[in-house]
PDB file of C-alpha atoms in Angstrom:
ATOM      1  CA  GLU B   1      20.621  -8.946   7.234  1.00 95.00           C
ATOM      2  CA  VAL B   2      19.223  -6.075   5.183  1.00 96.00           C
ATOM      3  CA  GLN B   3      15.537  -6.736   4.624  1.00 97.00           C
ATOM      4  CA  LEU B   4      12.453  -5.022   3.209  1.00 98.00           C
ATOM      5  CA  VAL B   5       8.965  -6.438   3.700  1.00 98.00           C
ATOM      6  CA  GLU B   6       5.956  -4.977   1.896  1.00 98.00           C
ATOM      7  CA  SER B   7       2.355  -5.356   2.990  1.00 98.00           C
ATOM      8  CA  GLY B   8      -1.075  -3.973   2.209  1.00 98.00           C
ATOM      9  CA  GLY B   9      -1.713  -5.401  -1.229  1.00 97.00           C
ATOM     10  CA  ASP B  10      -5.330  -6.330  -1.896  1.00 97.00           C
ATOM     11  CA  LEU B  11      -8.178  -6.491  -4.395  1.00 98.00           C
ATOM     12  CA  VAL B  12      -9.734  -3.051  -4.823  1.00 98.00           C
ATOM     13  CA  GLN B  13     -12.394  -1.653  -7.126  1.00 97.00           C
ATOM     14  CA  PRO B  14     -11.586   0.909  -9.813  1.00 98.00           C
ATOM     15  CA  GLY B  15     -11.616   4.369  -8.303  1.00 98.00           C
ATOM     16  CA  GLY B  16     -10.788   3.010  -4.899  1.00 98.00           C
ATOM     17  CA  SER B  17      -7.876   3.628  -2.554  1.00 98.00           C
ATOM     18  CA  LEU B  18      -5.226   1.490  -0.929  1.00 98.00           C
ATOM     19  CA  SER B  19      -2.190   2.033   1.281  1.00 98.00           C
ATOM     20  CA  LEU B  20       0.988  -0.004   1.069  1.00 98.00           C
ATOM     21  CA  SER B  21       3.684  -0.274   3.726  1.00 98.00           C
ATOM     22  CA  CYS B  22       7.303  -1.385   3.630  1.00 98.00           C
ATOM     23  CA  GLU B  23       9.030  -2.375   6.841  1.00 98.00           C
ATOM     24  CA  SER B  24      12.812  -2.225   6.889  1.00 98.00           C
ATOM     25  CA  SER B  25      15.386  -3.965   9.057  1.00 97.00           C
ATOM     26  CA  GLY B  26      19.107  -4.620   9.169  1.00 97.00           C
ATOM     27  CA  PHE B  27      20.220  -1.117   8.177  1.00 97.00           C
ATOM     28  CA  THR B  28      19.881   2.526   9.206  1.00 97.00           C
ATOM     29  CA  PHE B  29      16.685   3.352   7.343  1.00 97.00           C
ATOM     30  CA  SER B  30      16.997   7.096   7.838  1.00 97.00           C
ATOM     31  CA  ASN B  31      20.253   7.180   5.850  1.00 97.00           C
ATOM     32  CA  PHE B  32      18.815   5.867   2.594  1.00 97.00           C
ATOM     33  CA  GLU B  33      16.668   7.022  -0.274  1.00 97.00           C
ATOM     34  CA  MET B  34      13.727   4.739  -0.970  1.00 98.00           C
ATOM     35  CA  ASN B  35      11.619   3.874  -3.989  1.00 97.00           C
ATOM     36  CA  TRP B  36       8.520   2.037  -5.113  1.00 98.00           C
ATOM     37  CA  VAL B  37       8.778  -0.017  -8.305  1.00 98.00           C
ATOM     38  CA  ARG B  38       5.925  -2.023  -9.790  1.00 98.00           C
ATOM     39  CA  GLN B  39       5.518  -4.874 -12.241  1.00 98.00           C
ATOM     40  CA  ALA B  40       2.253  -5.599 -14.018  1.00 98.00           C
ATOM     41  CA  PRO B  41       1.490  -9.290 -14.609  1.00 97.00           C
ATOM     42  CA  GLY B  42       3.795 -10.643 -17.302  1.00 96.00           C
ATOM     43  CA  LYS B  43       5.345  -7.224 -17.902  1.00 97.00           C
ATOM     44  CA  GLY B  44       8.584  -5.420 -17.109  1.00 97.00           C
ATOM     45  CA  LEU B  45       9.641  -3.194 -14.245  1.00 98.00           C
ATOM     46  CA  GLU B  46       8.249   0.324 -13.888  1.00 97.00           C
ATOM     47  CA  TRP B  47       9.585   2.843 -11.391  1.00 96.00           C
ATOM     48  CA  VAL B  48       6.747   4.534  -9.465  1.00 97.00           C
ATOM     49  CA  SER B  49       8.111   6.937  -6.869  1.00 97.00           C
ATOM     50  CA  TYR B  50      11.213   8.134  -4.987  1.00 96.00           C
ATOM     51  CA  ILE B  51      11.796   9.819  -1.663  1.00 97.00           C
ATOM     52  CA  THR B  52      15.015  11.149  -0.178  1.00 97.00           C
ATOM     53  CA  SER B  53      16.302   9.971   3.197  1.00 97.00           C
ATOM     54  CA  SER B  54      14.825  12.982   4.980  1.00 97.00           C
ATOM     55  CA  GLY B  55      11.622  12.967   2.964  1.00 96.00           C
ATOM     56  CA  THR B  56      12.144  16.481   1.687  1.00 96.00           C
ATOM     57  CA  THR B  57      12.384  15.597  -2.015  1.00 96.00           C
ATOM     58  CA  ILE B  58       9.857  13.379  -3.781  1.00 97.00           C
ATOM     59  CA  TYR B  59       9.422  12.304  -7.401  1.00 95.00           C
ATOM     60  CA  TYR B  60       6.642  10.410  -9.162  1.00 96.00           C
ATOM     61  CA  ALA B  61       6.241   8.700 -12.500  1.00 95.00           C
ATOM     62  CA  ASP B  62       3.853  10.587 -14.763  1.00 95.00           C
ATOM     63  CA  SER B  63       1.519   7.578 -14.726  1.00 96.00           C
ATOM     64  CA  VAL B  64       0.790   7.998 -11.004  1.00 97.00           C
ATOM     65  CA  LYS B  65       1.357  11.707 -10.402  1.00 97.00           C
ATOM     66  CA  GLY B  66      -1.547  13.296  -8.559  1.00 97.00           C
ATOM     67  CA  ARG B  67      -2.952   9.904  -7.502  1.00 98.00           C
ATOM     68  CA  PHE B  68      -0.174   8.310  -5.427  1.00 98.00           C
ATOM     69  CA  THR B  69       1.641   9.717  -2.397  1.00 98.00           C
ATOM     70  CA  ILE B  70       4.922   8.394  -1.042  1.00 98.00           C
ATOM     71  CA  SER B  71       5.959   9.044   2.548  1.00 98.00           C
ATOM     72  CA  ARG B  72       8.192   7.639   5.249  1.00 98.00           C
ATOM     73  CA  ASP B  73       8.461   7.342   9.013  1.00 98.00           C
ATOM     74  CA  ASN B  74      12.153   7.194   9.887  1.00 98.00           C
ATOM     75  CA  ALA B  75      11.497   6.661  13.573  1.00 97.00           C
ATOM     76  CA  HIS B  76       9.651   3.442  12.803  1.00 98.00           C
ATOM     77  CA  LYS B  77      11.713   2.498   9.708  1.00 98.00           C
ATOM     78  CA  LEU B  78       8.653   2.454   7.487  1.00 98.00           C
ATOM     79  CA  LEU B  79       7.985   3.477   3.886  1.00 98.00           C
ATOM     80  CA  TYR B  80       4.449   4.081   2.616  1.00 98.00           C
ATOM     81  CA  LEU B  81       2.595   4.416  -0.666  1.00 98.00           C
ATOM     82  CA  GLN B  82      -0.897   5.849  -0.520  1.00 98.00           C
ATOM     83  CA  MET B  83      -2.771   5.094  -3.750  1.00 98.00           C
ATOM     84  CA  SER B  84      -6.060   6.657  -4.786  1.00 98.00           C
ATOM     85  CA  SER B  85      -8.234   6.818  -7.913  1.00 98.00           C
ATOM     86  CA  LEU B  86      -6.945   3.376  -8.764  1.00 98.00           C
ATOM     87  CA  ARG B  87      -7.255   2.073 -12.313  1.00 98.00           C
ATOM     88  CA  ALA B  88      -7.086  -1.370 -13.853  1.00 98.00           C
ATOM     89  CA  GLU B  89      -3.644  -0.498 -15.234  1.00 97.00           C
ATOM     90  CA  ASP B  90      -2.354  -0.037 -11.672  1.00 98.00           C
ATOM     91  CA  THR B  91      -2.690  -3.790 -11.166  1.00 98.00           C
ATOM     92  CA  ALA B  92       0.820  -4.999 -10.368  1.00 98.00           C
ATOM     93  CA  VAL B  93       3.212  -6.367  -7.812  1.00 98.00           C
ATOM     94  CA  TYR B  94       4.584  -3.376  -5.912  1.00 98.00           C
ATOM     95  CA  TYR B  95       8.151  -3.570  -4.639  1.00 98.00           C
ATOM     96  CA  CYS B  96       9.884  -1.220  -2.264  1.00 98.00           C
ATOM     97  CA  ALA B  97      13.548  -0.814  -3.117  1.00 98.00           C
ATOM     98  CA  ARG B  98      16.435   0.856  -1.351  1.00 98.00           C
ATOM     99  CA  GLY B  99      18.156   3.459  -3.464  1.00 96.00           C
ATOM    100  CA  VAL B 100      21.902   4.020  -3.621  1.00 95.00           C
ATOM    101  CA  ASP B 101      23.478   6.462  -6.058  1.00 92.00           C
ATOM    102  CA  GLY B 102      20.804   5.939  -8.682  1.00 93.00           C
ATOM    103  CA  TYR B 103      20.368   2.180  -8.452  1.00 96.00           C
ATOM    104  CA  PHE B 104      18.296  -0.188  -6.320  1.00 97.00           C
ATOM    105  CA  ASP B 105      20.499  -2.403  -4.198  1.00 97.00           C
ATOM    106  CA  THR B 106      17.874  -4.141  -2.064  1.00 98.00           C
ATOM    107  CA  TRP B 107      14.306  -5.149  -2.940  1.00 98.00           C
ATOM    108  CA  GLY B 108      11.413  -6.472  -0.923  1.00 98.00           C
ATOM    109  CA  GLN B 109       9.472  -9.558  -1.983  1.00 97.00           C
ATOM    110  CA  GLY B 110       6.579  -7.446  -3.300  1.00 98.00           C
ATOM    111  CA  THR B 111       2.871  -7.112  -2.562  1.00 98.00           C
ATOM    112  CA  LEU B 112       0.132  -7.655  -5.148  1.00 98.00           C
ATOM    113  CA  VAL B 113      -2.403  -4.950  -5.888  1.00 98.00           C
ATOM    114  CA  THR B 114      -5.340  -5.965  -8.073  1.00 98.00           C
ATOM    115  CA  VAL B 115      -7.742  -3.332  -9.351  1.00 98.00           C
ATOM    116  CA  SER B 116     -10.899  -4.952 -10.618  1.00 97.00           C
ATOM    117  CA  SER B 117     -14.651  -4.826 -10.208  1.00 95.00           C
TER     118      SER B 117
ATOM    119  CA  SER M   1      11.843  10.848 -22.106  1.00 84.00           C
ATOM    120  CA  TYR M   2      14.873   8.593 -22.293  1.00 91.00           C
ATOM    121  CA  GLU M   3      14.371   5.076 -23.702  1.00 93.00           C
ATOM    122  CA  LEU M   4      16.338   1.857 -23.216  1.00 96.00           C
ATOM    123  CA  THR M   5      16.092  -0.947 -25.774  1.00 97.00           C
ATOM    124  CA  GLN M   6      16.813  -4.591 -24.965  1.00 98.00           C
ATOM    125  CA  PRO M   7      16.353  -7.730 -27.087  1.00 98.00           C
ATOM    126  CA  LEU M   8      13.329  -9.744 -26.002  1.00 98.00           C
ATOM    127  CA  SER M   9      15.327 -12.937 -25.706  1.00 98.00           C
ATOM    128  CA  VAL M  10      18.862 -14.294 -25.795  1.00 98.00           C
ATOM    129  CA  SER M  11      19.836 -17.955 -25.930  1.00 97.00           C
ATOM    130  CA  VAL M  12      23.205 -19.428 -25.008  1.00 97.00           C
ATOM    131  CA  ALA M  13      24.616 -22.918 -24.800  1.00 97.00           C
ATOM    132  CA  MET M  14      25.576 -24.059 -21.317  1.00 96.00           C
ATOM    133  CA  GLY M  15      29.153 -23.109 -20.545  1.00 96.00           C
ATOM    134  CA  GLN M  16      29.306 -20.458 -23.250  1.00 97.00           C
ATOM    135  CA  THR M  17      29.174 -16.670 -22.987  1.00 98.00           C
ATOM    136  CA  ALA M  18      25.908 -14.727 -23.083  1.00 98.00           C
ATOM    137  CA  ARG M  19      25.786 -11.057 -23.966  1.00 98.00           C
ATOM    138  CA  ILE M  20      22.700  -8.965 -23.288  1.00 98.00           C
ATOM    139  CA  THR M  21      22.634  -5.487 -24.774  1.00 98.00           C
ATOM    140  CA  CYS M  22      20.911  -2.304 -23.649  1.00 98.00           C
ATOM    141  CA  GLY M  23      20.679   0.458 -26.222  1.00 97.00           C
ATOM    142  CA  GLY M  24      20.136   4.144 -25.565  1.00 95.00           C
ATOM    143  CA  ASN M  25      21.123   7.501 -27.002  1.00 95.00           C
ATOM    144  CA  ASN M  26      24.661   8.212 -25.772  1.00 95.00           C
ATOM    145  CA  ILE M  27      24.162   5.684 -22.976  1.00 96.00           C
ATOM    146  CA  GLY M  28      27.930   5.599 -22.544  1.00 97.00           C
ATOM    147  CA  SER M  29      27.666   8.932 -20.740  1.00 96.00           C
ATOM    148  CA  LYS M  30      25.320   7.478 -18.127  1.00 96.00           C
ATOM    149  CA  ASN M  31      25.629   4.967 -15.298  1.00 97.00           C
ATOM    150  CA  VAL M  32      23.907   1.715 -16.218  1.00 97.00           C
ATOM    151  CA  HIS M  33      22.715  -0.858 -13.707  1.00 98.00           C
ATOM    152  CA  TRP M  34      21.551  -4.442 -14.287  1.00 98.00           C
ATOM    153  CA  TYR M  35      19.058  -6.646 -12.444  1.00 98.00           C
ATOM    154  CA  GLN M  36      18.320 -10.354 -12.610  1.00 98.00           C
ATOM    155  CA  GLN M  37      14.786 -11.563 -11.949  1.00 98.00           C
ATOM    156  CA  LYS M  38      13.897 -15.238 -11.719  1.00 98.00           C
ATOM    157  CA  PRO M  39      10.254 -16.367 -11.981  1.00 96.00           C
ATOM    158  CA  GLY M  40       8.213 -15.485  -8.924  1.00 95.00           C
ATOM    159  CA  GLN M  41      11.088 -13.637  -7.271  1.00 97.00           C
ATOM    160  CA  ALA M  42      12.065 -10.023  -6.703  1.00 98.00           C
ATOM    161  CA  PRO M  43      14.775  -8.471  -8.872  1.00 98.00           C
ATOM    162  CA  VAL M  44      18.381  -8.738  -7.717  1.00 98.00           C
ATOM    163  CA  LEU M  45      21.097  -6.206  -8.539  1.00 98.00           C
ATOM    164  CA  VAL M  46      23.913  -7.926 -10.463  1.00 98.00           C
ATOM    165  CA  ILE M  47      25.871  -4.970 -11.887  1.00 98.00           C
ATOM    166  CA  TYR M  48      25.925  -1.323 -10.803  1.00 98.00           C
ATOM    167  CA  ARG M  49      27.584   1.703 -12.378  1.00 98.00           C
ATOM    168  CA  ASP M  50      28.310  -0.088 -15.646  1.00 97.00           C
ATOM    169  CA  SER M  51      30.738  -2.731 -14.419  1.00 98.00           C
ATOM    170  CA  ASN M  52      30.690  -3.172 -10.639  1.00 98.00           C
ATOM    171  CA  ARG M  53      29.511  -6.379  -8.992  1.00 98.00           C
ATOM    172  CA  PRO M  54      27.741  -6.340  -5.610  1.00 97.00           C
ATOM    173  CA  SER M  55      29.066  -8.754  -3.029  1.00 96.00           C
ATOM    174  CA  GLY M  56      27.769 -12.255  -3.610  1.00 95.00           C
ATOM    175  CA  ILE M  57      27.455 -11.910  -7.392  1.00 97.00           C
ATOM    176  CA  PRO M  58      29.753 -14.350  -9.223  1.00 97.00           C
ATOM    177  CA  GLU M  59      32.709 -13.018 -11.207  1.00 97.00           C
ATOM    178  CA  ARG M  60      31.094 -14.603 -14.267  1.00 97.00           C
ATOM    179  CA  PHE M  61      28.873 -11.506 -14.413  1.00 98.00           C
ATOM    180  CA  SER M  62      30.467  -8.420 -15.921  1.00 98.00           C
ATOM    181  CA  GLY M  63      29.347  -5.222 -17.618  1.00 98.00           C
ATOM    182  CA  SER M  64      30.552  -2.604 -20.044  1.00 98.00           C
ATOM    183  CA  ASN M  65      29.164   0.621 -21.441  1.00 98.00           C
ATOM    184  CA  SER M  66      30.236   2.717 -24.398  1.00 97.00           C
ATOM    185  CA  GLY M  67      28.677   4.814 -27.123  1.00 97.00           C
ATOM    186  CA  ASN M  68      25.040   3.858 -27.555  1.00 98.00           C
ATOM    187  CA  THR M  69      25.214   0.367 -26.030  1.00 98.00           C
ATOM    188  CA  ALA M  70      25.707  -1.124 -22.585  1.00 98.00           C
ATOM    189  CA  THR M  71      26.336  -4.857 -22.325  1.00 98.00           C
ATOM    190  CA  LEU M  72      25.868  -7.426 -19.581  1.00 98.00           C
ATOM    191  CA  THR M  73      28.148 -10.411 -20.125  1.00 98.00           C
ATOM    192  CA  ILE M  74      27.609 -13.750 -18.423  1.00 98.00           C
ATOM    193  CA  SER M  75      30.555 -16.111 -18.843  1.00 98.00           C
ATOM    194  CA  ARG M  76      30.329 -19.888 -18.514  1.00 97.00           C
ATOM    195  CA  ALA M  77      26.540 -19.690 -18.483  1.00 97.00           C
ATOM    196  CA  GLN M  78      24.693 -22.063 -16.174  1.00 96.00           C
ATOM    197  CA  VAL M  79      21.092 -23.256 -16.081  1.00 96.00           C
ATOM    198  CA  GLY M  80      20.741 -21.267 -12.866  1.00 96.00           C
ATOM    199  CA  ASP M  81      21.394 -18.054 -14.835  1.00 97.00           C
ATOM    200  CA  GLU M  82      18.100 -18.423 -16.695  1.00 98.00           C
ATOM    201  CA  ALA M  83      16.115 -15.324 -15.812  1.00 98.00           C
ATOM    202  CA  ASP M  84      14.870 -11.997 -17.048  1.00 98.00           C
ATOM    203  CA  TYR M  85      17.510  -9.277 -17.080  1.00 98.00           C
ATOM    204  CA  TYR M  86      16.754  -5.555 -16.937  1.00 98.00           C
ATOM    205  CA  CYS M  87      19.021  -2.582 -17.498  1.00 98.00           C
ATOM    206  CA  GLN M  88      18.304   0.727 -15.754  1.00 97.00           C
ATOM    207  CA  VAL M  89      19.527   4.309 -15.736  1.00 97.00           C
ATOM    208  CA  TRP M  90      18.582   7.022 -13.271  1.00 92.00           C
ATOM    209  CA  ASP M  91      17.589   9.598 -15.933  1.00 80.00           C
ATOM    210  CA  SER M  92      13.814   9.667 -15.585  1.00 75.00           C
ATOM    211  CA  VAL M  93      14.416   6.394 -13.717  1.00 75.00           C
ATOM    212  CA  VAL M  94      14.055   4.204 -16.757  1.00 86.00           C
ATOM    213  CA  PHE M  95      14.185   0.441 -17.074  1.00 95.00           C
ATOM    214  CA  GLY M  96      14.760  -1.437 -20.277  1.00 97.00           C
ATOM    215  CA  GLY M  97      11.998  -3.758 -21.393  1.00 97.00           C
ATOM    216  CA  GLY M  98      13.852  -6.830 -20.166  1.00 98.00           C
ATOM    217  CA  THR M  99      15.590  -9.764 -21.843  1.00 98.00           C
ATOM    218  CA  LYS M 100      14.752 -13.387 -21.194  1.00 98.00           C
ATOM    219  CA  LEU M 101      17.919 -15.473 -21.044  1.00 98.00           C
ATOM    220  CA  THR M 102      17.618 -19.141 -21.972  1.00 97.00           C
ATOM    221  CA  VAL M 103      20.499 -21.534 -21.324  1.00 96.00           C
ATOM    222  CA  LEU M 104      20.357 -24.500 -23.705  1.00 94.00           C
TER     223      LEU M 104
END
């Protein structure tokens, strides 16, 4: 079964940092593009970041550019999101999602990041 | 940046057909994908590339895309179809604002 499991969500103060992980199973992780998508409480979906299968090409939403860093470890089938200079508006459930030809065919269950003092 | 416009809510009587629209400038020239999200759950892909259903998605779900509007159609709507539905295109990786479907 194809599965993605996020972890690392927590309560963090404004200006702080946090690292999220996404563990994959049931498919050849190194063959797929990966993404982070977030959803603020009661709001819609917002794409955050994208990384190619090899990790050579990376994109970010303007709202997180310069503050968030996406990376991957294909040997260990892991996707990461390093977040810094966190703001209240970064509060959201963060999903990792497998990318296929411009759409997201598999999603994790999400991990909650709360930015508050 | 590219924008996608969805109605905030759509209501349909049980057993009838629900249509959820996604508007965008010349969206017919793009691939549109649709996701279903039930409360407290992660999104699920229900339609990809305008009109294709992933395995496990009922045939009652279909999609079309032309001109400035893409449409998700849910035939013979069931209470279990109640959810938020989001359209998405890869250009600037944009999601629509989401539509809450209520089955009466």
